[in-house]
């Protein structure tokens, strides 16, 4: 059936055609339809098959030259050399293939974890599932901020509006309704005119409702034009681009050096043209870090997987780099710095301050007065409420603030389930962050009442009477002052306060007047205590040079009380002051302010911009639709995984799966660790490559026989630049990672200190290796090459720990690296002490040879440590 047919068909006929009902599908029927219709996703085009990934490992001019040389060697009868080189090239290709394949799979796994969710009716009750499992016939629940998972017909709505810019390009929200007429639906109407339909990829910007799924996957409107918003784009990070450029220039330099080696070798060793040619090309293969960007992707992806275990899901790989630069974290208060487990502790009604016993969502405890005196305020709190509390687990579905109002009513003998049945909701004005109020309309004893809850100070402005001892009385200025003082008293004690009011509707009122001329009933004050682990996390931020800023919609006194408890020090600024202060004045003052209270989501953008103008790298948290601009504006936008809307998630760089501030700090720590590991890897790889280039170049210029031949260079590249190098990517985070100040965004991974370190270590490896080559050369060319071959491998393995020790990483902290080193050493010894030695033109070494090499390694290690300390003290940087 076409979309226009779904739009114009009656709901009764649609339910019949799709063989479903308002209760939704059964789980068994949904599973059957998933097999029939397929997953609700856009089919990916252009995915590279595994065999092509493998063949691309040979897509290099240097490899082609080497393969051509193999053919020549076969023609002239050098079959052993040719076979060994082919085997090593294949092994290198396999390693490169595994790296790229794992990187792709790791990123796919991240996409899956960051996938959208949908709430559907299954067996008559709501259930959250992956959006890809939605099938035609499902009934889905729509809420503000959620993304629509499929093309659906609206069957129930309250103030429902969606933004359809992804399909129509029109940013103005479209009002949706259930009723259809021939003039509004059917025919060849444009998508924007189908007000009874909601479409996949669009976003609910207001209200809530339910809808019947009519089309999924490629049958949706967005599927037909093959445009689906990707929830986890795989960007090439600036670091990868930087390293790719660096690798390109290193490659050009290496080719020049190889040409010099080849031409010089021909002049000095006229009878060894083929061997010199092999060595020059093999040197290029070994020295050019073609796999560097791929290995960086693996390191980033595996690091991101580790972050998931610490409740932080990074959606874009480049964000990992930015995390290490973060200088300011702007955090919401509720649920992030605090537990988000609300409990009503005080009630103010009819001039009485009532204490409430008990904690959590179980209705344990009671009141310090007779509950009958509180009936009206408890009833408003329960009816003006979209949350539910599971009676079995006492788990909460919905806003914790609303959930604790249900518990408060239960303590007074009022059950929300019974109240909803007795006094059904017949209208509403949903909460929004501008009004800071929510209104519901109920029929009670044949009359219509508007029940309102919201911020006390703003709600009080809409009231002209107050509820006193069971009746409405005039609300004078003195009464207002008493109520506001009580509100401030509660807020100063870190209690969150809501005001409650009502209006009897006489008839003829519009929604705009539901919140006018209200009767103020009272206050309910609830506590949301700080998370125990947050105070320590904030202390760690201070030690790491990161400033923590609280941004909240609560009152200034509440924010200050929580800030004092968490040791967040600095000036405070209100939303009203933000509106009057100029951008220039805010920029001058921004570094002194640590608490922003009573702010709107739009204010967050102003805060972020001012901080960024001061040179800060800003992380900002958010969960609502209106938070999206601030999350986009921040260097790191952090969405809440539990309370966050799809809009906030889409705008974010990172998602907190537990909504906990401590997880942000853990993510920053992991981000710094990942960047450290990348620096270790680059340092290790490039110093080894430069060492190999210098060994061949210096040896050739000195007129010596080639210190290392082609198969040996290729083997070193496989053994030392393979497993151990990749294993560096999973090194644990350094103990002092959060004791260092944030690095600057402009800092390049190849800092002056690292560049000096790489060059000096490459030169040292060259000197030590050629020294051992000279010692062995006094016996025979084979012995000299064997000692050079073994010394180079051992030097690179020793170099591993030298690099790691600079980051205070203990020797045995990475079991993957230990296994990689043991395997590499085992393979190397196998080449020297087994019949494989014939293929590599080496021979077994005796005790004397090992003593020479041990002495050389010790001397090299001592010199390297001295050079590292000198470079660090000279440059004041981590080398």
PDB file of C-alpha atoms in Angstrom, residues 673-771:
ATOM      1  CA  UNK A 673      45.307   6.962  27.910  1.00  0.00           C
ATOM      2  CA  UNK A 674      44.345   6.252  24.302  1.00  0.00           C
ATOM      3  CA  UNK A 675      46.258   9.293  23.077  1.00  0.00           C
ATOM      4  CA  UNK A 676      49.282   8.247  25.151  1.00  0.00           C
ATOM      5  CA  UNK A 677      49.151   4.787  23.562  1.00  0.00           C
ATOM      6  CA  UNK A 678      49.037   6.286  20.089  1.00  0.00           C
ATOM      7  CA  UNK A 679      52.093   8.370  20.910  1.00  0.00           C
ATOM      8  CA  UNK A 680      53.874   5.240  22.167  1.00  0.00           C
ATOM      9  CA  UNK A 681      52.975   3.380  18.983  1.00  0.00           C
ATOM     10  CA  UNK A 682      54.102   6.174  16.659  1.00  0.00           C
ATOM     11  CA  UNK A 683      57.321   6.664  18.630  1.00  0.00           C
ATOM     12  CA  UNK A 684      58.088   2.947  18.532  1.00  0.00           C
ATOM     13  CA  UNK A 685      57.248   2.452  14.868  1.00  0.00           C
ATOM     14  CA  UNK A 686      59.084   5.481  13.511  1.00  0.00           C
ATOM     15  CA  UNK A 687      62.236   5.098  15.610  1.00  0.00           C
ATOM     16  CA  UNK A 688      62.520   1.493  14.379  1.00  0.00           C
ATOM     17  CA  UNK A 689      61.920   2.517  10.770  1.00  0.00           C
ATOM     18  CA  UNK A 690      64.516   5.286  10.916  1.00  0.00           C
ATOM     19  CA  UNK A 691      66.971   2.897  12.579  1.00  0.00           C
ATOM     20  CA  UNK A 692      66.562   0.397   9.709  1.00  0.00           C
ATOM     21  CA  UNK A 693      67.035   3.106   7.080  1.00  0.00           C
ATOM     22  CA  UNK A 694      70.180   4.425   8.774  1.00  0.00           C
ATOM     23  CA  UNK A 695      71.685   0.919   9.189  1.00  0.00           C
ATOM     24  CA  UNK A 696      71.484   0.243   5.454  1.00  0.00           C
ATOM     25  CA  UNK A 697      72.427   3.794   4.402  1.00  0.00           C
ATOM     26  CA  UNK A 698      75.430   4.175   6.754  1.00  0.00           C
ATOM     27  CA  UNK A 699      76.606   0.606   6.133  1.00  0.00           C
ATOM     28  CA  UNK A 700      76.514   1.156   2.384  1.00  0.00           C
ATOM     29  CA  UNK A 701      78.267   4.545   2.569  1.00  0.00           C
ATOM     30  CA  UNK A 702      80.993   2.946   4.719  1.00  0.00           C
ATOM     31  CA  UNK A 703      81.648   0.455   1.921  1.00  0.00           C
ATOM     32  CA  UNK A 704      80.617  -2.535   4.051  1.00  0.00           C
ATOM     33  CA  UNK A 705      78.718  -5.513   2.657  1.00  0.00           C
ATOM     34  CA  UNK A 706      74.973  -5.064   3.209  1.00  0.00           C
ATOM     35  CA  UNK A 707      74.408  -5.434   6.981  1.00  0.00           C
ATOM     36  CA  UNK A 708      70.894  -6.809   6.390  1.00  0.00           C
ATOM     37  CA  UNK A 709      69.410  -8.433   3.293  1.00  0.00           C
ATOM     38  CA  UNK A 710      65.868  -8.138   1.952  1.00  0.00           C
ATOM     39  CA  UNK A 711      64.318 -11.158   3.705  1.00  0.00           C
ATOM     40  CA  UNK A 712      65.790 -10.076   7.035  1.00  0.00           C
ATOM     41  CA  UNK A 713      64.425  -6.515   6.728  1.00  0.00           C
ATOM     42  CA  UNK A 714      60.993  -7.819   5.812  1.00  0.00           C
ATOM     43  CA  UNK A 715      61.093 -10.253   8.744  1.00  0.00           C
ATOM     44  CA  UNK A 716      62.022  -7.496  11.204  1.00  0.00           C
ATOM     45  CA  UNK A 717      59.139  -5.460   9.837  1.00  0.00           C
ATOM     46  CA  UNK A 718      56.757  -8.368  10.405  1.00  0.00           C
ATOM     47  CA  UNK A 719      58.024  -9.451  13.847  1.00  0.00           C
ATOM     48  CA  UNK A 720      58.669  -6.077  15.554  1.00  0.00           C
ATOM     49  CA  UNK A 721      56.219  -3.766  13.748  1.00  0.00           C
ATOM     50  CA  UNK A 722      53.473  -6.386  13.880  1.00  0.00           C
ATOM     51  CA  UNK A 723      52.151  -7.902  17.073  1.00  0.00           C
ATOM     52  CA  UNK A 724      54.107  -5.838  19.666  1.00  0.00           C
ATOM     53  CA  UNK A 725      53.261  -2.552  17.978  1.00  0.00           C
ATOM     54  CA  UNK A 726      49.528  -3.291  17.864  1.00  0.00           C
ATOM     55  CA  UNK A 727      49.601  -4.570  21.482  1.00  0.00           C
ATOM     56  CA  UNK A 728      50.794  -1.118  22.574  1.00  0.00           C
ATOM     57  CA  UNK A 729      47.314   0.129  21.684  1.00  0.00           C
ATOM     58  CA  UNK A 730      45.817  -1.695  24.678  1.00  0.00           C
ATOM     59  CA  UNK A 731      48.325  -0.510  27.270  1.00  0.00           C
ATOM     60  CA  UNK A 732      46.609   0.486  30.550  1.00  0.00           C
ATOM     61  CA  UNK A 733      46.128   4.160  31.338  1.00  0.00           C
ATOM     62  CA  UNK A 734      49.200   5.696  32.976  1.00  0.00           C
ATOM     63  CA  UNK A 735      48.992   6.251  36.722  1.00  0.00           C
ATOM     64  CA  UNK A 736      49.692   9.957  36.304  1.00  0.00           C
ATOM     65  CA  UNK A 737      47.331  10.505  33.353  1.00  0.00           C
ATOM     66  CA  UNK A 738      45.036  12.660  35.512  1.00  0.00           C
ATOM     67  CA  UNK A 739      47.905  14.429  37.236  1.00  0.00           C
ATOM     68  CA  UNK A 740      48.963  16.237  34.059  1.00  0.00           C
ATOM     69  CA  UNK A 741      47.389  19.387  32.650  1.00  0.00           C
ATOM     70  CA  UNK A 742      45.309  19.006  29.458  1.00  0.00           C
ATOM     71  CA  UNK A 743      47.293  19.049  26.246  1.00  0.00           C
ATOM     72  CA  UNK A 744      46.675  21.889  23.822  1.00  0.00           C
ATOM     73  CA  UNK A 745      44.496  21.137  20.760  1.00  0.00           C
ATOM     74  CA  UNK A 746      47.251  22.587  18.573  1.00  0.00           C
ATOM     75  CA  UNK A 747      49.821  20.107  19.904  1.00  0.00           C
ATOM     76  CA  UNK A 748      50.955  17.696  17.199  1.00  0.00           C
ATOM     77  CA  UNK A 749      51.506  14.053  18.011  1.00  0.00           C
ATOM     78  CA  UNK A 750      55.051  14.426  16.645  1.00  0.00           C
ATOM     79  CA  UNK A 751      56.077  17.068  19.146  1.00  0.00           C
ATOM     80  CA  UNK A 752      59.611  18.489  19.097  1.00  0.00           C
ATOM     81  CA  UNK A 753      60.521  16.217  22.012  1.00  0.00           C
ATOM     82  CA  UNK A 754      59.225  13.099  20.278  1.00  0.00           C
ATOM     83  CA  UNK A 755      60.885  14.046  16.985  1.00  0.00           C
ATOM     84  CA  UNK A 756      64.235  14.384  18.765  1.00  0.00           C
ATOM     85  CA  UNK A 757      63.605  11.122  20.589  1.00  0.00           C
ATOM     86  CA  UNK A 758      62.734   9.240  17.397  1.00  0.00           C
ATOM     87  CA  UNK A 759      65.789  10.535  15.545  1.00  0.00           C
ATOM     88  CA  UNK A 760      68.198   9.953  18.428  1.00  0.00           C
ATOM     89  CA  UNK A 761      66.872   6.436  19.104  1.00  0.00           C
ATOM     90  CA  UNK A 762      67.032   5.578  15.402  1.00  0.00           C
ATOM     91  CA  UNK A 763      70.630   6.758  15.317  1.00  0.00           C
ATOM     92  CA  UNK A 764      71.467   4.795  18.479  1.00  0.00           C
ATOM     93  CA  UNK A 765      69.926   1.620  17.018  1.00  0.00           C
ATOM     94  CA  UNK A 766      72.020   2.152  13.909  1.00  0.00           C
ATOM     95  CA  UNK A 767      75.255   2.555  15.919  1.00  0.00           C
ATOM     96  CA  UNK A 768      74.646  -0.471  18.186  1.00  0.00           C
ATOM     97  CA  UNK A 769      73.535  -2.708  15.308  1.00  0.00           C
ATOM     98  CA  UNK A 770      76.478  -1.767  13.074  1.00  0.00           C
ATOM     99  CA  UNK A 771      78.856  -2.283  16.017  1.00  0.00           C
TER     100      UNK A 771
END
